[in-house]
Amino acid sequence: MSMRAPSTDLPIMLEDVSVRAGDVTILDRVTLELAAGAPTVLIGPNGAGKTTLLRLAMGLVAPSRGQVSWGGRERVGPTRRAIMFQRPAMLRRSASGNIRYALAAAGVPRAGRKTRAGELLALVGLGALADRPARKLSGGEQQRLALARALAREPQVLFLDEPTASLDPAATKAIEDAIRAVALRGIKVVMSTHDLGEARRFAGEIVLLHRGSIVESGPANAFFAAPKTPQARRFLAGELLL
């Protein structure tokens, strides 16, 4: 019988990583550790590199230079990680059917899929809408369904790309409540947002990006109380970073 500890994808280490597309540098020599614990929130203006950083840490994008490792290992399949994109696509089936499809893809035996789908829908507050066609759900409900679908593989790390973008306050609160429930289960949440209020509500750690580089990072309380860099102070004051 093996006595080895179960493998883990944490911490995720980005070491001197750059991502280029042709002559354009999207991320520029980024070094960052994503460790277990409270959520890490990426902030910064449009085009700062937030989405690319999420995709890189997920393993969907290869670095042009530098190294990415998951729990000390390189080239690890994303079986312990999941990502929810800003505009998730809904399958032509019920809300429950979307979840059961994801459970099947994750290798969950057929006998347990219905029960597990119900649990996931309840977690995100959609238990009463299990039989509704997914494409007839509201925008906020579709975002919560996408969140439940991402949890089908029981990830250790969950990446969220602006999960509340373009939602009204009520839908935003419902998504935030669902994300908070996920984080309380010990799943590491790494998310991007343009909403500084949301970043304050969620973050244990803040990472401010600008022009593909990390301007400042650290504990959220310290960042919002006393940012160290002129760029961070300007960003928090609502000024444009040029």
Short mmCIF file of C-alpha atoms in Angstrom, two decimals:
data_model
loop_
_atom_site.label_atom_id
_atom_site.label_comp_id
_atom_site.label_asym_id
_atom_site.label_seq_id
_atom_site.Cartn_x
_atom_site.Cartn_y
_atom_site.Cartn_z
CA MET A 1 0.00 0.00 0.00
CA SER A 2 1.40 3.41 -1.03
CA MET A 3 2.03 5.90 1.76
CA ARG A 4 2.71 8.82 -0.59
CA ALA A 5 0.76 12.02 0.05
CA PRO A 6 -1.84 12.80 -2.60
CA SER A 7 -0.55 15.08 -5.35
CA THR A 8 -1.46 18.73 -5.20
CA ASP A 9 -1.38 21.53 -7.78
CA LEU A 10 -0.56 24.13 -5.12
CA PRO A 11 1.36 26.24 -4.96
CA ILE A 12 1.27 27.36 -8.58
CA MET A 13 4.56 29.07 -9.35
CA LEU A 14 5.13 31.45 -12.26
CA GLU A 15 8.82 32.21 -12.56
CA ASP A 16 10.03 34.98 -14.86
CA VAL A 17 7.23 34.16 -17.29
CA SER A 18 6.51 36.02 -20.51
CA VAL A 19 3.79 35.38 -23.07
CA ARG A 20 4.09 36.82 -26.57
CA ALA A 21 1.82 36.74 -29.61
CA GLY A 22 3.95 37.65 -32.58
CA ASP A 23 5.63 40.95 -31.76
CA VAL A 24 3.18 41.74 -28.95
CA THR A 25 4.16 41.03 -25.34
CA ILE A 26 1.05 40.14 -23.33
CA LEU A 27 2.79 39.15 -20.09
CA ASP A 28 6.27 40.44 -19.36
CA ARG A 29 8.58 38.58 -16.96
CA VAL A 30 5.93 37.81 -14.35
CA THR A 31 6.89 36.04 -11.13
CA LEU A 32 4.02 35.03 -8.85
CA GLU A 33 3.09 32.36 -6.32
CA LEU A 34 -0.53 31.25 -6.00
CA ALA A 35 -0.76 29.44 -2.68
CA ALA A 36 -3.58 27.73 -0.79
CA GLY A 37 -5.80 29.96 1.29
CA ALA A 38 -7.99 32.99 0.72
CA PRO A 39 -8.84 34.10 -2.82
CA THR A 40 -6.30 35.88 -5.00
CA VAL A 41 -7.84 38.70 -7.04
CA LEU A 42 -6.27 40.14 -10.19
CA ILE A 43 -7.06 43.78 -10.93
CA GLY A 44 -5.90 46.27 -13.53
CA PRO A 45 -7.07 48.15 -16.60
CA ASN A 46 -8.24 46.51 -19.82
CA GLY A 47 -5.39 44.84 -21.66
CA ALA A 48 -3.28 44.48 -18.52
CA GLY A 49 -2.91 40.70 -19.00
CA LYS A 50 -5.35 39.41 -16.39
CA THR A 51 -7.11 36.87 -18.61
CA THR A 52 -3.82 35.62 -20.06
CA LEU A 53 -2.42 35.14 -16.56
CA LEU A 54 -5.46 33.07 -15.60
CA ARG A 55 -5.15 30.94 -18.74
CA LEU A 56 -1.42 30.50 -18.13
CA ALA A 57 -1.92 29.37 -14.53
CA MET A 58 -4.68 27.01 -15.69
CA GLY A 59 -2.29 25.47 -18.21
CA LEU A 60 -4.16 26.57 -21.34
CA VAL A 61 -1.37 28.86 -22.56
CA ALA A 62 2.31 27.98 -22.79
CA PRO A 63 4.85 30.60 -21.72
CA SER A 64 7.16 32.09 -24.32
CA ARG A 65 9.85 32.19 -21.67
CA GLY A 66 10.11 31.25 -18.02
CA GLN A 67 8.54 28.36 -16.13
CA VAL A 68 5.17 27.43 -14.68
CA SER A 69 4.86 24.64 -12.11
CA TRP A 70 1.98 23.12 -10.19
CA GLY A 71 2.88 21.69 -6.80
CA GLY A 72 6.53 21.59 -7.85
CA ARG A 73 5.77 19.75 -11.11
CA GLU A 74 5.80 20.95 -14.70
CA ARG A 75 3.56 19.84 -17.58
CA VAL A 76 0.80 18.61 -15.27
CA GLY A 77 -2.64 17.94 -16.74
CA PRO A 78 -5.42 20.20 -15.41
CA THR A 79 -7.33 17.46 -13.60
CA ARG A 80 -7.22 19.42 -10.32
CA ARG A 81 -7.97 22.80 -11.89
CA ALA A 82 -11.04 24.39 -13.52
CA ILE A 83 -11.73 27.70 -15.21
CA MET A 84 -14.91 29.70 -15.81
CA PHE A 85 -14.70 32.09 -18.72
CA GLN A 86 -16.35 35.51 -18.81
CA ARG A 87 -18.91 34.40 -21.43
CA PRO A 88 -19.50 30.66 -20.88
CA ALA A 89 -21.39 28.69 -23.50
CA MET A 90 -24.53 26.85 -22.44
CA LEU A 91 -25.30 23.41 -23.86
CA ARG A 92 -28.73 22.79 -25.45
CA ARG A 93 -30.10 20.92 -22.45
CA SER A 94 -31.47 21.61 -19.00
CA ALA A 95 -29.49 23.18 -16.21
CA SER A 96 -29.18 19.74 -14.62
CA GLY A 97 -28.24 18.25 -17.99
CA ASN A 98 -25.36 20.71 -18.32
CA ILE A 99 -24.03 19.58 -14.96
CA ARG A 100 -24.51 15.88 -15.70
CA TYR A 101 -22.61 16.30 -18.98
CA ALA A 102 -19.70 17.87 -17.07
CA LEU A 103 -19.82 15.09 -14.48
CA ALA A 104 -19.66 12.48 -17.22
CA ALA A 105 -16.65 14.23 -18.74
CA ALA A 106 -15.03 14.20 -15.30
CA GLY A 107 -15.50 10.43 -15.07
CA VAL A 108 -18.23 10.39 -12.43
CA PRO A 109 -20.21 7.10 -12.66
CA ARG A 110 -23.68 7.48 -14.19
CA ALA A 111 -25.42 6.25 -11.03
CA GLY A 112 -24.14 9.18 -9.01
CA ARG A 113 -24.55 12.01 -11.52
CA LYS A 114 -28.13 13.06 -10.79
CA THR A 115 -27.53 13.36 -7.06
CA ARG A 116 -24.24 15.19 -7.53
CA ALA A 117 -25.81 17.55 -10.09
CA GLY A 118 -28.51 18.42 -7.56
CA GLU A 119 -25.88 19.16 -4.91
CA LEU A 120 -23.95 21.46 -7.23
CA LEU A 121 -27.06 23.31 -8.36
CA ALA A 122 -28.08 23.79 -4.73
CA LEU A 123 -24.60 25.14 -3.91
CA VAL A 124 -25.03 27.96 -6.44
CA GLY A 125 -28.68 28.60 -5.62
CA LEU A 126 -30.20 27.01 -8.73
CA GLY A 127 -31.81 23.92 -7.19
CA ALA A 128 -35.30 25.06 -8.18
CA LEU A 129 -34.26 25.57 -11.82
CA ALA A 130 -32.76 22.14 -12.46
CA ASP A 131 -35.16 21.31 -15.29
CA ARG A 132 -35.16 24.72 -17.01
CA PRO A 133 -33.38 24.91 -20.40
CA ALA A 134 -29.98 26.42 -19.71
CA ARG A 135 -30.23 28.88 -22.59
CA LYS A 136 -33.44 30.32 -21.12
CA LEU A 137 -31.79 31.23 -17.83
CA SER A 138 -30.96 34.85 -17.13
CA GLY A 139 -27.38 36.06 -17.54
CA GLY A 140 -26.68 35.80 -13.83
CA GLU A 141 -28.25 32.36 -13.61
CA GLN A 142 -26.13 31.17 -16.54
CA GLN A 143 -23.02 32.42 -14.75
CA ARG A 144 -23.97 30.46 -11.64
CA LEU A 145 -24.65 27.38 -13.77
CA ALA A 146 -21.23 27.76 -15.37
CA LEU A 147 -19.73 27.95 -11.89
CA ALA A 148 -21.48 24.74 -10.85
CA ARG A 149 -20.34 23.08 -14.06
CA ALA A 150 -16.73 24.07 -13.38
CA LEU A 151 -16.98 22.40 -9.97
CA ALA A 152 -17.98 19.06 -11.50
CA ARG A 153 -14.42 17.79 -11.51
CA GLU A 154 -13.95 18.79 -7.85
CA PRO A 155 -11.04 21.13 -8.56
CA GLN A 156 -8.46 22.17 -6.05
CA VAL A 157 -8.04 25.50 -7.85
CA LEU A 158 -10.81 27.49 -9.56
CA PHE A 159 -10.02 30.32 -11.98
CA LEU A 160 -12.75 32.90 -12.65
CA ASP A 161 -12.48 35.49 -15.41
CA GLU A 162 -14.58 38.52 -14.38
CA PRO A 163 -17.49 36.37 -13.20
CA THR A 164 -19.80 39.30 -12.46
CA ALA A 165 -19.09 41.48 -15.51
CA SER A 166 -22.23 43.20 -16.89
CA LEU A 167 -24.51 41.76 -14.19
CA ASP A 168 -26.99 43.79 -12.16
CA PRO A 169 -26.47 44.13 -8.38
CA ALA A 170 -28.83 41.28 -7.46
CA ALA A 171 -27.19 38.87 -9.90
CA THR A 172 -23.75 40.02 -8.76
CA LYS A 173 -24.60 39.27 -5.14
CA ALA A 174 -25.89 35.80 -6.07
CA ILE A 175 -22.61 35.02 -7.90
CA GLU A 176 -20.52 36.41 -5.06
CA ASP A 177 -22.44 34.32 -2.52
CA ALA A 178 -21.81 31.21 -4.61
CA ILE A 179 -18.08 31.99 -4.96
CA ARG A 180 -17.84 32.62 -1.23
CA ALA A 181 -19.43 29.20 -0.57
CA VAL A 182 -16.87 27.62 -2.91
CA ALA A 183 -13.95 29.32 -1.15
CA LEU A 184 -15.25 28.20 2.25
CA ARG A 185 -14.96 24.60 1.02
CA GLY A 186 -11.19 25.06 0.78
CA ILE A 187 -11.02 25.52 -2.99
CA LYS A 188 -8.41 28.08 -4.00
CA VAL A 189 -10.14 30.83 -5.98
CA VAL A 190 -8.14 32.99 -8.39
CA MET A 191 -10.30 35.59 -10.08
CA SER A 192 -10.05 38.76 -12.14
CA THR A 193 -12.34 41.74 -11.74
CA HIS A 194 -12.71 45.39 -12.73
CA ASP A 195 -14.84 46.02 -9.64
CA LEU A 196 -12.66 47.33 -6.81
CA GLY A 197 -15.53 46.88 -4.36
CA GLU A 198 -15.68 43.22 -5.28
CA ALA A 199 -11.91 42.93 -4.90
CA ARG A 200 -12.16 44.40 -1.40
CA ARG A 201 -14.94 41.96 -0.47
CA PHE A 202 -13.13 38.85 -1.66
CA ALA A 203 -9.41 39.16 -1.77
CA GLY A 204 -6.91 37.73 0.62
CA GLU A 205 -4.23 38.74 -1.84
CA ILE A 206 -4.31 41.42 -4.56
CA VAL A 207 -2.28 41.41 -7.77
CA LEU A 208 -2.31 44.66 -9.76
CA LEU A 209 -1.31 44.24 -13.39
CA HIS A 210 -0.49 46.91 -15.96
CA ARG A 211 0.90 46.42 -19.47
CA GLY A 212 1.58 42.76 -18.80
CA SER A 213 3.63 43.28 -15.64
CA ILE A 214 2.86 43.02 -11.95
CA VAL A 215 2.89 46.55 -10.53
CA GLU A 216 2.16 45.53 -6.95
CA SER A 217 0.96 42.48 -5.05
CA GLY A 218 0.38 41.55 -1.46
CA PRO A 219 -2.24 41.19 1.27
CA ALA A 220 -5.45 42.94 0.30
CA ASN A 221 -5.86 44.88 3.54
CA ALA A 222 -2.41 46.41 3.21
CA PHE A 223 -2.84 47.10 -0.48
CA PHE A 224 -6.07 49.05 -0.06
CA ALA A 225 -4.96 50.83 3.13
CA ALA A 226 -1.50 51.88 1.98
CA PRO A 227 -0.55 51.03 -1.62
CA LYS A 228 3.21 51.16 -2.10
CA THR A 229 3.55 52.22 -5.73
CA PRO A 230 2.46 55.42 -7.49
CA GLN A 231 0.61 53.33 -10.11
CA ALA A 232 -1.42 51.54 -7.41
CA ARG A 233 -2.29 54.82 -5.72
CA ARG A 234 -3.45 56.30 -9.02
CA PHE A 235 -5.46 53.20 -9.90
CA LEU A 236 -7.25 53.19 -6.55
CA ALA A 237 -7.98 56.90 -6.95
CA GLY A 238 -9.76 56.17 -10.22
CA GLU A 239 -7.08 57.69 -12.44
CA LEU A 240 -6.10 56.17 -15.77
CA LEU A 241 -2.90 54.15 -15.97
CA LEU A 242 -1.18 55.05 -19.23
#
